[in-house]
Coordinates of C-alpha atoms in Angstrom, one line a residue:
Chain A
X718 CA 2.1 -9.0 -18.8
X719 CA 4.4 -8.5 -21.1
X720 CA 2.1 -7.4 -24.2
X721 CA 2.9 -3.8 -24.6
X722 CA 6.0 -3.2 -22.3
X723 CA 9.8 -2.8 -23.1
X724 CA 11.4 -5.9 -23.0
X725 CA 13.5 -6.4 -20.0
X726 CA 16.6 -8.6 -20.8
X727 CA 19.4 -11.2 -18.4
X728 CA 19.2 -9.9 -15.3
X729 CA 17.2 -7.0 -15.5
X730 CA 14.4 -10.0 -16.3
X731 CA 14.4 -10.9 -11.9
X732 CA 12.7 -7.3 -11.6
X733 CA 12.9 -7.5 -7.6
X734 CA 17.0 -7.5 -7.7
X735 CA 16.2 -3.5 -9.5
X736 CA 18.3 -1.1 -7.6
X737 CA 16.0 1.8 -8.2
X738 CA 18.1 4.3 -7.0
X739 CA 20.9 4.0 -9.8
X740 CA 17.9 4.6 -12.2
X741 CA 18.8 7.4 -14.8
X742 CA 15.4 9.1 -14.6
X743 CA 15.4 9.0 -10.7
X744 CA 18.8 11.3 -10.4
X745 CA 17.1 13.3 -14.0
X746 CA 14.2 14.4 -11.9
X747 CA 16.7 15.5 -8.8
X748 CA 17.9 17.9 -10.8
X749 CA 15.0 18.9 -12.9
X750 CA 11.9 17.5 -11.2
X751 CA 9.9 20.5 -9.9
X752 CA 7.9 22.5 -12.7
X753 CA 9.5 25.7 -12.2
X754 CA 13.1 24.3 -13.0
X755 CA 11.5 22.6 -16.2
X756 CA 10.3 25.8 -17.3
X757 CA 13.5 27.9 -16.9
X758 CA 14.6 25.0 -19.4
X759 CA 12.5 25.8 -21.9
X760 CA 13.0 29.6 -21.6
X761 CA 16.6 29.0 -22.0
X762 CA 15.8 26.9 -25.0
X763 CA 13.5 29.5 -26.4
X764 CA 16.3 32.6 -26.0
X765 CA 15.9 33.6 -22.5
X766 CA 18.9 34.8 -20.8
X767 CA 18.6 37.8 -18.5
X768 CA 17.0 36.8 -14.5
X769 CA 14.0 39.5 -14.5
X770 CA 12.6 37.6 -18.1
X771 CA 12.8 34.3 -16.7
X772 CA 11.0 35.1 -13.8
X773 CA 8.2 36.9 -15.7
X774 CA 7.6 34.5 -18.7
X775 CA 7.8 31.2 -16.5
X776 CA 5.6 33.3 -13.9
X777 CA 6.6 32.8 -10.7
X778 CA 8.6 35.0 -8.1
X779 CA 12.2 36.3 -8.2
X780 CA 12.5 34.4 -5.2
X781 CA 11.7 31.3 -6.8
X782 CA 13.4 32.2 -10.3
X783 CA 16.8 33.1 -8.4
X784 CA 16.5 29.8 -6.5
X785 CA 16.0 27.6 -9.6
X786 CA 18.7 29.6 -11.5
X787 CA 21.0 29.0 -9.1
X788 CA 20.5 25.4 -8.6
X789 CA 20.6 24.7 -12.7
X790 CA 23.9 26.8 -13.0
X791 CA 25.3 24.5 -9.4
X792 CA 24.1 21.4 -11.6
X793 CA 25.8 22.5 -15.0
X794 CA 22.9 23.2 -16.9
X795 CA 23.4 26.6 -17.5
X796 CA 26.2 28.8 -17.0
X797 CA 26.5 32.5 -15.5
X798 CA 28.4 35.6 -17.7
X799 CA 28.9 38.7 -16.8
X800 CA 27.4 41.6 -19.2
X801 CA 27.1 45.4 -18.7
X802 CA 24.5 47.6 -21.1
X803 CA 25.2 51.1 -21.6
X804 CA 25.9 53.1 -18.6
X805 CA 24.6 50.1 -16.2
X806 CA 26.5 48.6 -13.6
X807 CA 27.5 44.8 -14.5
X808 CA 24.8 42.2 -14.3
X809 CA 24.7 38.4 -14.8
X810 CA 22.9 36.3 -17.6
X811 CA 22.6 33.0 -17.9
X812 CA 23.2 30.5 -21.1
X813 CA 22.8 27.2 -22.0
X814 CA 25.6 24.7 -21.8
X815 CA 25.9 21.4 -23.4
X816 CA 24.8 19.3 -20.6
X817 CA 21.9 22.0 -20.6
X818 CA 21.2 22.0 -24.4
X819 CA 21.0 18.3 -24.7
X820 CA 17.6 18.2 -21.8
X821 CA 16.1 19.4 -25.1
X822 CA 14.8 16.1 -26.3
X823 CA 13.4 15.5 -22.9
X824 CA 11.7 18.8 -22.9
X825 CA 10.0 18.1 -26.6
X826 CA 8.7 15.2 -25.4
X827 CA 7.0 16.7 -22.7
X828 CA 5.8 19.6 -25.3
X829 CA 4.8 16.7 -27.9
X830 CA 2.5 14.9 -25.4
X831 CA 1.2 18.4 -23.8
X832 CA 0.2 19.3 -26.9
X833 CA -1.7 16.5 -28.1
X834 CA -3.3 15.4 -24.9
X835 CA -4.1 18.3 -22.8
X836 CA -4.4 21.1 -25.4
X837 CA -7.9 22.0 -26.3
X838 CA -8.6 20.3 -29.7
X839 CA -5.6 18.4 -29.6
X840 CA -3.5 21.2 -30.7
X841 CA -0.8 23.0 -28.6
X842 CA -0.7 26.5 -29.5
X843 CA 2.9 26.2 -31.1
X844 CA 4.0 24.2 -34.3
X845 CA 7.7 22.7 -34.2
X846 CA 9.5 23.0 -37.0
X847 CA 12.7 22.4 -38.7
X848 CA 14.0 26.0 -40.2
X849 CA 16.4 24.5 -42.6
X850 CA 13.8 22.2 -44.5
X851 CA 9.9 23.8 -43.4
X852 CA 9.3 20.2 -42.3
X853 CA 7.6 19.5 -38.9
X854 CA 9.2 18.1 -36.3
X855 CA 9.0 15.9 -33.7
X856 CA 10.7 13.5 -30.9
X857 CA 11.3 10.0 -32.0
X858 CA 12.4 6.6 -30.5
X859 CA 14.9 5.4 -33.0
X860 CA 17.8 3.0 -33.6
X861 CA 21.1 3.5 -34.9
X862 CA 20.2 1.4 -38.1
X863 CA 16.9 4.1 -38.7
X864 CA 14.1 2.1 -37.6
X865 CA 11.3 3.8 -35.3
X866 CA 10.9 2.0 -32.1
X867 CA 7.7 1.1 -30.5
X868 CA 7.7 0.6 -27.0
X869 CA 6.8 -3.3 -27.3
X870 CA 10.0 -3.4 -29.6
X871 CA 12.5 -1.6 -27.1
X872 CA 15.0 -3.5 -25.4
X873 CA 16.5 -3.1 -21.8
X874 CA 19.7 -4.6 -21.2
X875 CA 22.2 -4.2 -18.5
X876 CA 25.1 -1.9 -19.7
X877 CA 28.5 -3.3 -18.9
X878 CA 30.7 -1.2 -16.7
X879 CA 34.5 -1.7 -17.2
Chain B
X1013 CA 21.1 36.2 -28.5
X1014 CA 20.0 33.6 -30.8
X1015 CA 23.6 32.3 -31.2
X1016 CA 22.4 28.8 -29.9
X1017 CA 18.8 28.5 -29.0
X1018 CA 15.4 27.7 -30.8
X1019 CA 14.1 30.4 -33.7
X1020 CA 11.0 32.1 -32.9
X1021 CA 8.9 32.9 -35.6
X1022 CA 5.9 35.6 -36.8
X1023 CA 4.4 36.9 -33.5
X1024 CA 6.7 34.6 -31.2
X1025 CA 9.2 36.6 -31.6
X1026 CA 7.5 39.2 -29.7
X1027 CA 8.3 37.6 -26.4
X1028 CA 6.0 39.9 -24.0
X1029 CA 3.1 38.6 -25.7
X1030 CA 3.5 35.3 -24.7
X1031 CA 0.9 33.3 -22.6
X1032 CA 2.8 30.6 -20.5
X1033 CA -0.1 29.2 -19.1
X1034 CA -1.1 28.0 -22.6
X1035 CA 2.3 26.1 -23.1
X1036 CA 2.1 21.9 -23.6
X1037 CA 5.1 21.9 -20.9
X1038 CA 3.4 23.4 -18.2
X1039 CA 0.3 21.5 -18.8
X1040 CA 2.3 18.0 -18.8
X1041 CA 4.0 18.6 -15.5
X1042 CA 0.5 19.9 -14.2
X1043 CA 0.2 15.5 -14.3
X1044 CA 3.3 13.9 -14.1
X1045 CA 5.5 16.7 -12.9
X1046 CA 6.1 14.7 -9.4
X1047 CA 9.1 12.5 -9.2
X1048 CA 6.6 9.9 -8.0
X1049 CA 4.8 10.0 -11.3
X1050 CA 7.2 10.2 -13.1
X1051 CA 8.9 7.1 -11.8
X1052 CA 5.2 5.0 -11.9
X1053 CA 5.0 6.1 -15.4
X1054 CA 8.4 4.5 -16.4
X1055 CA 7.2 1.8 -14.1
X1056 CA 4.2 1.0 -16.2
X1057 CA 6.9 1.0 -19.5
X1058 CA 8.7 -1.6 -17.6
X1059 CA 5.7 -3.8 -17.2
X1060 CA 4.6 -3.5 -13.6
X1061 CA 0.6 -3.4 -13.2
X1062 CA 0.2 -4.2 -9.6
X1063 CA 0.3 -1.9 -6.7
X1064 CA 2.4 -3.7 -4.4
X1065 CA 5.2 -3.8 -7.1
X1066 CA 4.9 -0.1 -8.4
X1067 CA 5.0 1.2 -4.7
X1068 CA 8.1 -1.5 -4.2
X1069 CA 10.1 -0.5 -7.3
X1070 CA 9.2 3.3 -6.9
X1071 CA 10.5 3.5 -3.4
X1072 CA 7.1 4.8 -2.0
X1073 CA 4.8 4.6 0.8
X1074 CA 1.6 2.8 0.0
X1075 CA 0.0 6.3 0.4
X1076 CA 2.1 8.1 -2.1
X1077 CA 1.4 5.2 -4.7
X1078 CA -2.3 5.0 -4.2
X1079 CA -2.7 8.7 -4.1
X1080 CA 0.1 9.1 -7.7
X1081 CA -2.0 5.8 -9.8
X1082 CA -5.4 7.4 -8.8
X1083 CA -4.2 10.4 -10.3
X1084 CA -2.5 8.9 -13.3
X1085 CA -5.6 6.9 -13.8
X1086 CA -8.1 10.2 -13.9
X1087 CA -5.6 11.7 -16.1
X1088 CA -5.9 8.8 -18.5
X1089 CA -2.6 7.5 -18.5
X1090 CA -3.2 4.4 -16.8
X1091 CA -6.6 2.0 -16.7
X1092 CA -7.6 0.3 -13.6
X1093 CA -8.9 -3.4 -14.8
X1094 CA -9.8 -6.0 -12.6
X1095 CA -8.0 -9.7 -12.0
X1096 CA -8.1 -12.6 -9.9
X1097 CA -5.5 -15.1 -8.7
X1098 CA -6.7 -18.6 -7.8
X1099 CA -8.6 -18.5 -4.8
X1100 CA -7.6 -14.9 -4.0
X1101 CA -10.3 -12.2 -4.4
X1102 CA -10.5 -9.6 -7.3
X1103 CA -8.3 -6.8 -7.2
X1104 CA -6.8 -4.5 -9.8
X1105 CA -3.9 -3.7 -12.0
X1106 CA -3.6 -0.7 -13.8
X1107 CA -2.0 -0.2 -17.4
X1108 CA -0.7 1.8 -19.8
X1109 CA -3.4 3.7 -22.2
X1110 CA -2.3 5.2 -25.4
X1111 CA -2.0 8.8 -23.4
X1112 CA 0.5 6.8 -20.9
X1113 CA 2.2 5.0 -23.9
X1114 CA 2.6 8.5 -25.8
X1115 CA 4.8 9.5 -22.3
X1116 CA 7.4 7.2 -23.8
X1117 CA 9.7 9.6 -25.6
X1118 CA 9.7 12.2 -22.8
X1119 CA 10.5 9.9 -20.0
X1120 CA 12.9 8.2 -22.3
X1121 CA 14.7 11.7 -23.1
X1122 CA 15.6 12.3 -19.2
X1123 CA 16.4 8.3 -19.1
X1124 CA 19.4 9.6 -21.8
X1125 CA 20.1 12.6 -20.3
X1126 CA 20.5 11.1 -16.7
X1127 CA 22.6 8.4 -18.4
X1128 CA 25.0 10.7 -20.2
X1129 CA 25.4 13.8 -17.2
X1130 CA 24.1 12.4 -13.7
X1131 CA 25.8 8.5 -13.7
X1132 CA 29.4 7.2 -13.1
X1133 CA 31.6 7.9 -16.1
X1134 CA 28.7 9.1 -17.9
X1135 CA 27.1 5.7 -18.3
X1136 CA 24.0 4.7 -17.1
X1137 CA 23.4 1.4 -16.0
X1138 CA 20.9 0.3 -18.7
X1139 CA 21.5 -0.1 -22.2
X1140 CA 18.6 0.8 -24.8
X1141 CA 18.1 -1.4 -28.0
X1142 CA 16.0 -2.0 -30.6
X1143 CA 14.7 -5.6 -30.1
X1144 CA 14.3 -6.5 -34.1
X1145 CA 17.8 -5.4 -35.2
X1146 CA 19.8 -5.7 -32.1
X1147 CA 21.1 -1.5 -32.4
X1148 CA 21.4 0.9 -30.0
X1149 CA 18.4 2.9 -29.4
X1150 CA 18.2 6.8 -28.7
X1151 CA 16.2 9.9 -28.5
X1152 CA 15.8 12.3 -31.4
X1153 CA 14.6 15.6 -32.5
X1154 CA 14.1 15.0 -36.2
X1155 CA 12.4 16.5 -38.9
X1156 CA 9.2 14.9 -41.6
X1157 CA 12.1 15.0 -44.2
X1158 CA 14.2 12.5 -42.2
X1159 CA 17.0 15.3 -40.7
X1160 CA 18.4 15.5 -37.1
X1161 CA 17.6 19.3 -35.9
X1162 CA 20.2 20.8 -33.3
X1163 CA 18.1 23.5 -31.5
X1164 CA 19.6 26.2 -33.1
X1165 CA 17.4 24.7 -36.4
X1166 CA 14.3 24.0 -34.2
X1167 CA 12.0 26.5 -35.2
X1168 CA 8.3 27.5 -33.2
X1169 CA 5.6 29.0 -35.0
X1170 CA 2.2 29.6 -34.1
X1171 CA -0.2 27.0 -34.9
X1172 CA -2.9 28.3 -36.8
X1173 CA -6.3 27.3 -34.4
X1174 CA -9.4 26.7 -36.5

């Protein structure tokens, strides 16, 4: 059973004592489980700020986009500022905050895999790069030490809470 | 605008143009954009291959279970394969493909997140670790050339489509 699964260590190893509702991909998905919140995410990522844009480039209705926007700004994701153009009344945008900016991993993970398994050809239509060096990039499993993890070689443990 | 978001290049940049229903994180939440399947999926990383357990640890009806490994199965995530306890009739268990495998850095990336923003003094209650050297394990946007990117290095290009 175990021959290409994490490794599940101590006590974690008596799977039926799993309390599944503490799991940290459980309360993720509360907050960022439909497909319309996940794609206001990668508008924000992408430079999106003002309401009407995100509603038109992730497609769906204002109803919807004002609903999801609303719900990531209550959960800290992204924040609300004021801004007036010329002559207009004030309006609202909205920007990324830390506990926003760091979903991005998550998000590339779900672009990676897109990409290579449900684009025609095995090609997404985008290519992630890094602008500093021209390399490509991509999201890794690594350890501290620099190694790449495969999933037979990752570990599970029970963090200790003080 | 771009003081802290991803770099669009050549024709990206002209945002209007884009088509969202080509984008790799659409498509990947067209499969495993339900909690449910999200939750089987890290399930399956875990080692579970039998449907009592996955409806068990998921916290699902038989129903939902059924109806989310069918549909992770004709997506190619999972493979149905049959077994056979002593004196108990065939039946089947269903594991990871390389597709399903490939998941791992995406469902690991909200693990993190959820750890660091959604739990009790920002610590989940799992540790990840890298089984060979013992270090801490994480996920990471990095670059060919070996460098971390923060988004505001990420760049997205077209990729050229032969």
């Amino acid at each position: 059973m175990t021959d290409d699964t994490a490794i599940l260590e101590g006590a974690l190893a008596n799977r039926s004592a799993w309390r599944a509702d503490r799991c940290p991909v459980g309360k993720a998905l509360e907050v960022i489980g439909t497909r319309s919140a996940m794609l206001i995410m990668r508008e924000a990522f992408y430079g999106t700020t003002r309401f009407d844009d995100f509603a038109e480039r992730v497609g769906v209705t204002e109803t919807v986009a004002a609903a999801r926007l609303r719900e990531l700004t209550a959960a800290g994701l992204l924040r609300r500022e004021p801004y007036q153009d010329p002559g207009q009344r004030t309006r609202h945008e909205y920007r990324l905050t830390d506990m926003g900016r760091d979903l991005l991993p998550a998000v590339l993970g779900l672009f990676e895999w897109g990409s290579k398994y449900l684009s025609p050809g095995g090609r997404g239509p985008l290519r992630l790069g890094h602008a500093e060096c021209g390399a490509e990039a991509h999201v890794a499993v690594r350890c501290e030490q620099g190694h790449d993890i495969p999933l037979n070689e990752l570990s599970l443990a029970s963090a200790r809470r003080r």
